[in-house]
CSV table of C-alpha atoms in Angstrom, one decimal:
chain,number,residue,atom,x,y,z
Z,28,MET,CA,-32.1,135.9,342.9
Z,29,ALA,CA,-34.2,132.4,343.2
Z,30,GLY,CA,-36.0,133.5,340.3
Z,31,LEU,CA,-33.4,134.2,338.2
Z,32,GLU,CA,-31.5,130.8,338.7
Z,33,LEU,CA,-35.0,129.3,338.1
Z,34,LEU,CA,-35.5,131.1,334.6
Z,35,PRO,CA,-32.9,128.8,332.7
Z,36,ALA,CA,-34.9,125.6,333.8
Z,37,LEU,CA,-37.9,127.0,333.0
Z,38,ILE,CA,-36.9,128.1,329.6
Z,39,ASP,CA,-35.6,124.6,328.7
Z,40,LEU,CA,-38.7,123.2,329.9
Z,41,GLY,CA,-40.8,125.4,327.9
Z,42,ALA,CA,-38.4,124.9,324.5
Z,43,VAL,CA,-39.1,120.8,325.3
Z,44,LEU,CA,-43.0,121.3,325.4
Z,45,LEU,CA,-42.7,123.5,322.1
Z,46,LEU,CA,-40.4,120.9,320.5
Z,47,ALA,CA,-42.7,118.0,321.2
Z,48,LEU,CA,-46.0,120.0,320.2
Z,49,GLY,CA,-43.9,120.7,316.8
Z,50,ILE,CA,-43.0,117.3,316.2
Z,51,LYS,CA,-46.7,116.2,316.9
Z,52,GLY,CA,-48.1,118.7,314.5
Z,53,LEU,CA,-45.9,117.6,311.4
Z,54,SER,CA,-47.6,114.3,311.4
Z,55,LYS,CA,-50.6,116.4,309.6
Z,56,VAL,CA,-50.3,118.5,306.5
Z,57,SER,CA,-52.9,121.1,308.2
Z,58,THR,CA,-50.6,121.7,311.1
Z,59,ALA,CA,-47.4,121.2,309.8
Z,60,ARG,CA,-46.8,125.1,308.8
Z,61,SER,CA,-47.4,126.3,312.4
Z,62,ALA,CA,-45.8,123.1,313.9
Z,63,ASN,CA,-42.5,124.0,312.1
Z,64,GLY,CA,-42.9,127.5,313.5
Z,65,LEU,CA,-43.0,126.2,317.1
Z,66,ALA,CA,-40.2,123.7,316.6
Z,67,ALA,CA,-38.5,127.0,315.4
Z,68,LEU,CA,-39.2,128.9,318.6
Z,69,ALA,CA,-38.2,125.9,320.7
Z,70,MET,CA,-34.5,126.1,319.0
Z,71,GLY,CA,-34.5,129.9,319.6
Z,72,LEU,CA,-35.5,129.5,323.4
Z,73,ALA,CA,-33.0,126.6,323.6
Z,74,VAL,CA,-30.2,129.0,322.7
Z,75,LEU,CA,-31.3,131.9,324.8
Z,76,GLY,CA,-31.3,129.4,327.9
Z,77,LEU,CA,-27.7,128.2,327.1
Z,78,LEU,CA,-26.5,131.9,326.7
Z,79,ILE,CA,-28.1,132.7,330.1
Z,80,GLN,CA,-26.6,129.8,331.8
Z,81,GLN,CA,-23.1,130.4,330.4
Z,82,PRO,CA,-21.3,133.5,331.1
Z,83,LEU,CA,-19.3,134.8,328.1
Z,84,SER,CA,-16.5,136.6,327.1
Z,85,PRO,CA,-16.6,139.5,324.5
Z,86,GLN,CA,-14.9,137.2,322.0
Z,87,ALA,CA,-17.2,134.3,322.6
Z,88,TRP,CA,-20.3,136.6,321.9
Z,89,LEU,CA,-18.7,137.9,318.6
Z,90,TRP,CA,-18.3,134.0,317.5
Z,91,VAL,CA,-22.3,133.4,318.6
Z,92,ALA,CA,-23.1,136.3,316.8
Z,93,ILE,CA,-21.1,135.6,313.3
Z,94,GLY,CA,-22.3,132.1,313.7
Z,95,THR,CA,-26.1,132.8,314.1
Z,96,GLY,CA,-25.8,135.6,311.3
Z,97,LEU,CA,-24.3,133.1,308.9
Z,98,GLY,CA,-26.5,130.2,309.9
Z,99,GLY,CA,-29.7,132.6,309.6
Z,100,VAL,CA,-28.8,133.9,306.4
Z,101,LEU,CA,-27.8,130.3,304.8
Z,102,GLY,CA,-31.2,128.8,306.1
Z,103,LEU,CA,-33.1,131.8,304.7
Z,104,ILE,CA,-31.8,131.9,301.4
Z,105,THR,CA,-32.0,127.9,301.3
Z,106,ALA,CA,-35.8,128.0,302.5
Z,107,GLN,CA,-36.4,130.7,299.6
Z,108,ARG,CA,-34.7,129.0,296.9
Z,109,VAL,CA,-35.3,125.3,297.3
Z,110,PRO,CA,-38.3,124.0,295.4
Z,111,MET,CA,-40.7,121.9,297.4
Z,112,THR,CA,-39.7,118.7,294.8
Z,113,ALA,CA,-36.1,119.2,296.3
Z,114,MET,CA,-37.3,118.9,299.6
Z,115,PRO,CA,-35.8,115.4,300.6
Z,116,GLU,CA,-32.1,116.3,299.8
Z,117,THR,CA,-32.4,119.5,301.6
Z,118,VAL,CA,-33.6,117.4,304.6
Z,119,ALA,CA,-30.7,115.2,304.3
Z,120,LEU,CA,-28.6,118.2,304.2
Z,121,PHE,CA,-29.9,119.7,307.4
Z,122,ASN,CA,-29.6,116.0,309.0
Z,123,GLY,CA,-26.1,116.2,308.2
Z,124,CYS,CA,-25.6,119.5,309.6
Z,125,GLY,CA,-27.2,118.2,312.9
Z,126,GLY,CA,-24.7,115.4,312.8
Z,127,MET,CA,-21.7,117.6,312.1
Z,128,ALA,CA,-22.8,119.9,314.9
Z,129,SER,CA,-23.0,117.0,317.5
Z,130,LEU,CA,-19.5,116.0,316.2
Z,131,LEU,CA,-18.0,119.3,316.5
Z,132,VAL,CA,-19.3,119.8,320.1
Z,133,ALA,CA,-17.8,116.4,321.3
Z,134,LEU,CA,-14.4,116.9,319.2
Z,135,GLY,CA,-14.1,120.6,321.1
Z,136,VAL,CA,-14.6,119.1,324.5
Z,137,ALA,CA,-12.2,116.1,323.8
Z,138,LEU,CA,-9.5,118.6,322.2
Z,139,PHE,CA,-10.0,121.5,324.5
Z,140,SER,CA,-11.5,120.5,327.7
Z,141,PRO,CA,-9.9,116.6,328.3
Z,142,GLY,CA,-10.0,117.2,332.3
Z,143,GLU,CA,-13.6,118.5,332.2
Z,144,GLY,CA,-15.7,116.5,329.6
Z,145,SER,CA,-14.0,113.3,330.1
Z,146,SER,CA,-13.2,112.9,333.6
Z,147,GLY,CA,-16.2,110.1,333.9
Z,148,LEU,CA,-17.2,107.0,332.2
Z,149,VAL,CA,-20.2,108.5,331.0
Z,150,GLU,CA,-18.7,111.4,329.5
Z,151,GLN,CA,-16.0,109.4,327.7
Z,152,ILE,CA,-18.7,107.0,326.3
Z,153,SER,CA,-21.0,109.9,325.3
Z,154,ILE,CA,-18.0,111.5,323.5
Z,155,VAL,CA,-17.3,108.2,321.5
Z,156,ILE,CA,-21.1,108.0,320.6
Z,157,SER,CA,-21.5,111.4,319.7
Z,158,VAL,CA,-18.3,111.1,317.2
Z,159,PHE,CA,-19.1,108.0,316.0
Z,160,VAL,CA,-22.8,108.5,315.1
Z,161,GLY,CA,-22.3,112.2,314.2
Z,162,ALA,CA,-19.8,111.6,311.7
Z,163,ILE,CA,-21.4,108.6,310.1
Z,164,THR,CA,-24.8,111.2,309.9
Z,165,PHE,CA,-23.0,113.6,308.5
Z,166,SER,CA,-21.4,111.7,305.7
Z,167,GLY,CA,-24.1,109.4,305.0
Z,168,SER,CA,-26.3,112.6,304.9
Z,169,ILE,CA,-24.1,114.3,302.2
Z,170,VAL,CA,-23.9,111.0,300.1
Z,171,ALA,CA,-28.0,110.6,300.3
Z,172,MET,CA,-28.2,114.4,299.0
Z,173,GLY,CA,-25.9,113.9,296.3
Z,174,LYS,CA,-27.7,110.8,295.0
Z,175,LEU,CA,-30.9,112.6,294.9
Z,176,GLN,CA,-29.6,115.3,293.2
Z,177,GLY,CA,-28.1,113.6,290.8
Z,178,TRP,CA,-24.4,114.2,291.5
Z,179,ILE,CA,-23.2,110.6,292.7
Z,180,ASP,CA,-23.8,107.8,290.9
Z,181,THR,CA,-23.7,104.1,292.6
Z,182,PRO,CA,-20.3,102.6,291.9
Z,183,SER,CA,-20.1,99.2,290.5
Z,184,TRP,CA,-18.3,97.7,293.5
Z,185,THR,CA,-20.6,98.7,296.1
Z,186,GLN,CA,-23.1,96.1,294.6
Z,187,SER,CA,-20.8,93.3,295.1
Z,188,SER,CA,-19.9,91.4,298.4
Z,189,LEU,CA,-16.5,93.7,298.6
Z,190,ARG,CA,-18.5,96.4,299.9
Z,191,HIS,CA,-19.3,94.1,303.3
Z,192,ALA,CA,-15.5,93.5,303.5
Z,193,VAL,CA,-14.6,97.4,303.2
Z,194,ASN,CA,-17.5,98.1,305.6
Z,195,ILE,CA,-16.4,95.7,308.3
Z,196,GLY,CA,-12.9,96.9,308.1
Z,197,LEU,CA,-13.8,100.5,308.7
Z,198,ALA,CA,-16.2,99.5,311.6
Z,199,VAL,CA,-13.2,97.4,313.2
Z,200,ALA,CA,-11.1,100.6,312.8
Z,201,CYS,CA,-13.9,102.5,314.5
Z,202,LEU,CA,-14.1,99.8,317.3
Z,203,VAL,CA,-10.5,100.3,317.5
Z,204,GLY,CA,-10.4,103.9,318.0
Z,205,ALA,CA,-13.5,103.7,320.3
Z,206,ILE,CA,-11.7,101.7,322.7
Z,207,ALA,CA,-8.5,103.4,322.6
Z,208,LEU,CA,-10.0,106.7,322.8
Z,209,PRO,CA,-10.5,107.0,326.5
Z,210,GLY,CA,-6.9,106.8,327.4
Z,211,ASP,CA,-5.8,109.5,324.8
Z,212,MET,CA,-8.6,111.9,324.2
Z,213,ALA,CA,-6.9,114.3,322.1
Z,214,GLY,CA,-4.4,111.8,320.0
Z,215,SER,CA,-4.7,109.6,317.3
Z,216,PRO,CA,-7.4,107.6,318.6
Z,217,LEU,CA,-9.9,110.3,318.4
Z,218,TRP,CA,-8.9,110.9,314.6
Z,219,LEU,CA,-8.8,107.2,313.7
Z,220,LEU,CA,-12.7,107.3,315.0
Z,221,VAL,CA,-13.5,110.6,313.0
Z,222,VAL,CA,-12.0,109.2,309.8
Z,223,ALA,CA,-13.4,105.8,309.9
Z,224,SER,CA,-16.6,106.6,311.1
Z,225,SER,CA,-17.0,109.1,308.2
Z,226,LEU,CA,-15.9,106.6,305.7
Z,227,LEU,CA,-18.3,104.3,306.9
Z,228,GLY,CA,-21.0,106.6,306.7
Z,229,ILE,CA,-20.3,106.9,302.9
Z,230,GLY,CA,-19.7,103.1,302.6
Z,231,VAL,CA,-23.1,102.1,303.9
Z,232,THR,CA,-25.1,105.0,301.8
Z,233,LEU,CA,-23.4,104.6,298.5
Z,234,PRO,CA,-25.0,101.4,297.6
Z,235,ILE,CA,-28.6,102.2,298.3
Z,236,GLY,CA,-30.5,103.3,295.1
Z,237,GLY,CA,-32.6,106.4,294.9
Z,238,ALA,CA,-36.2,105.0,295.7
Z,239,ASP,CA,-35.1,103.9,299.0
Z,240,MET,CA,-33.2,107.2,299.8
Z,241,PRO,CA,-36.3,108.7,301.8
Z,242,VAL,CA,-36.0,105.6,304.1
Z,243,VAL,CA,-32.1,106.3,304.5
Z,244,ILE,CA,-32.7,110.1,305.3
Z,245,SER,CA,-35.4,109.0,308.0
Z,246,LEU,CA,-32.8,106.9,309.5
Z,247,LEU,CA,-30.2,109.6,309.4
Z,248,ASN,CA,-32.6,111.8,310.9
Z,249,SER,CA,-33.1,109.5,313.8
Z,250,TYR,CA,-29.0,109.0,314.0
Z,251,SER,CA,-28.7,112.7,314.3
Z,252,GLY,CA,-31.0,112.9,317.2
Z,253,VAL,CA,-28.9,110.3,318.9
Z,254,ALA,CA,-25.9,112.1,318.2
Z,255,ALA,CA,-27.6,115.3,319.6
Z,256,ALA,CA,-28.5,113.3,322.8
Z,257,ALA,CA,-24.9,112.0,323.3
Z,258,ALA,CA,-23.9,115.5,322.8
Z,259,GLY,CA,-25.8,116.6,325.7
Z,260,PHE,CA,-24.3,114.3,328.0
Z,261,VAL,CA,-21.2,115.6,327.0
Z,262,VAL,CA,-21.8,119.0,327.8
Z,263,GLY,CA,-24.4,118.3,330.6
Z,264,SER,CA,-27.3,119.9,328.7
Z,265,GLN,CA,-30.5,117.9,329.7
Z,266,LEU,CA,-32.3,120.0,326.8
Z,267,LEU,CA,-30.2,118.2,324.4
Z,268,ILE,CA,-30.5,115.1,326.0
Z,269,VAL,CA,-34.4,115.3,325.7
Z,270,ALA,CA,-34.8,116.6,322.1
Z,271,GLY,CA,-32.2,114.5,321.1
Z,272,ALA,CA,-34.1,111.4,322.4
Z,273,MET,CA,-37.3,112.7,321.1
Z,274,VAL,CA,-35.8,112.9,317.6
Z,275,GLY,CA,-34.1,109.7,317.8
Z,276,ALA,CA,-37.1,107.9,318.9
């Protein structure tokens, strides 16, 4: 029995070590391919460890299977069809998916488990950070992908001082929502924070030219790690906290 209780911790530890080796290996062309495989294996172990720790109902297992199948098929199709020249926008899309995942985790806890996920100050702050950073990461990454693909042009107003007023107004709205959120976890402050953060992500990414977009994507990649770490505090997952912190750093 003691061994079974220790198994999830060992799986999480193995996943963190494999993820660290994967990130390290991505720094060299010669090891990038195998490092990508190690990182994918780490994510698979992380999911396995979570499923072992959380007893699930048959309906929950069905949703897990559907999500795994859809995500796996979409990832496989994307990996096979996207040319290497389009890899920056693909990375931007994946960053956005990571931000959206963290956002949805925080929303799920805030809406459906308010007594559980927001009982302490740390949980409340973590939900705010996860929603704020996750929404910015998602919307900003989608804009970055659209600009690299040539789907989105830079509007003229974003090159004027008007953009600063718009972004400051959105930031103030985010602050208002964040301050009011702990008192009303499932109410209007939550949706104010979601909408204002999403628009802020668009507002800060639109003015940036295509030549500087790789830098923006790198920053958004870091944001996705921060959002994941915050989501780890929301659901009490040490693996998410460690992995998110590594990616964020």
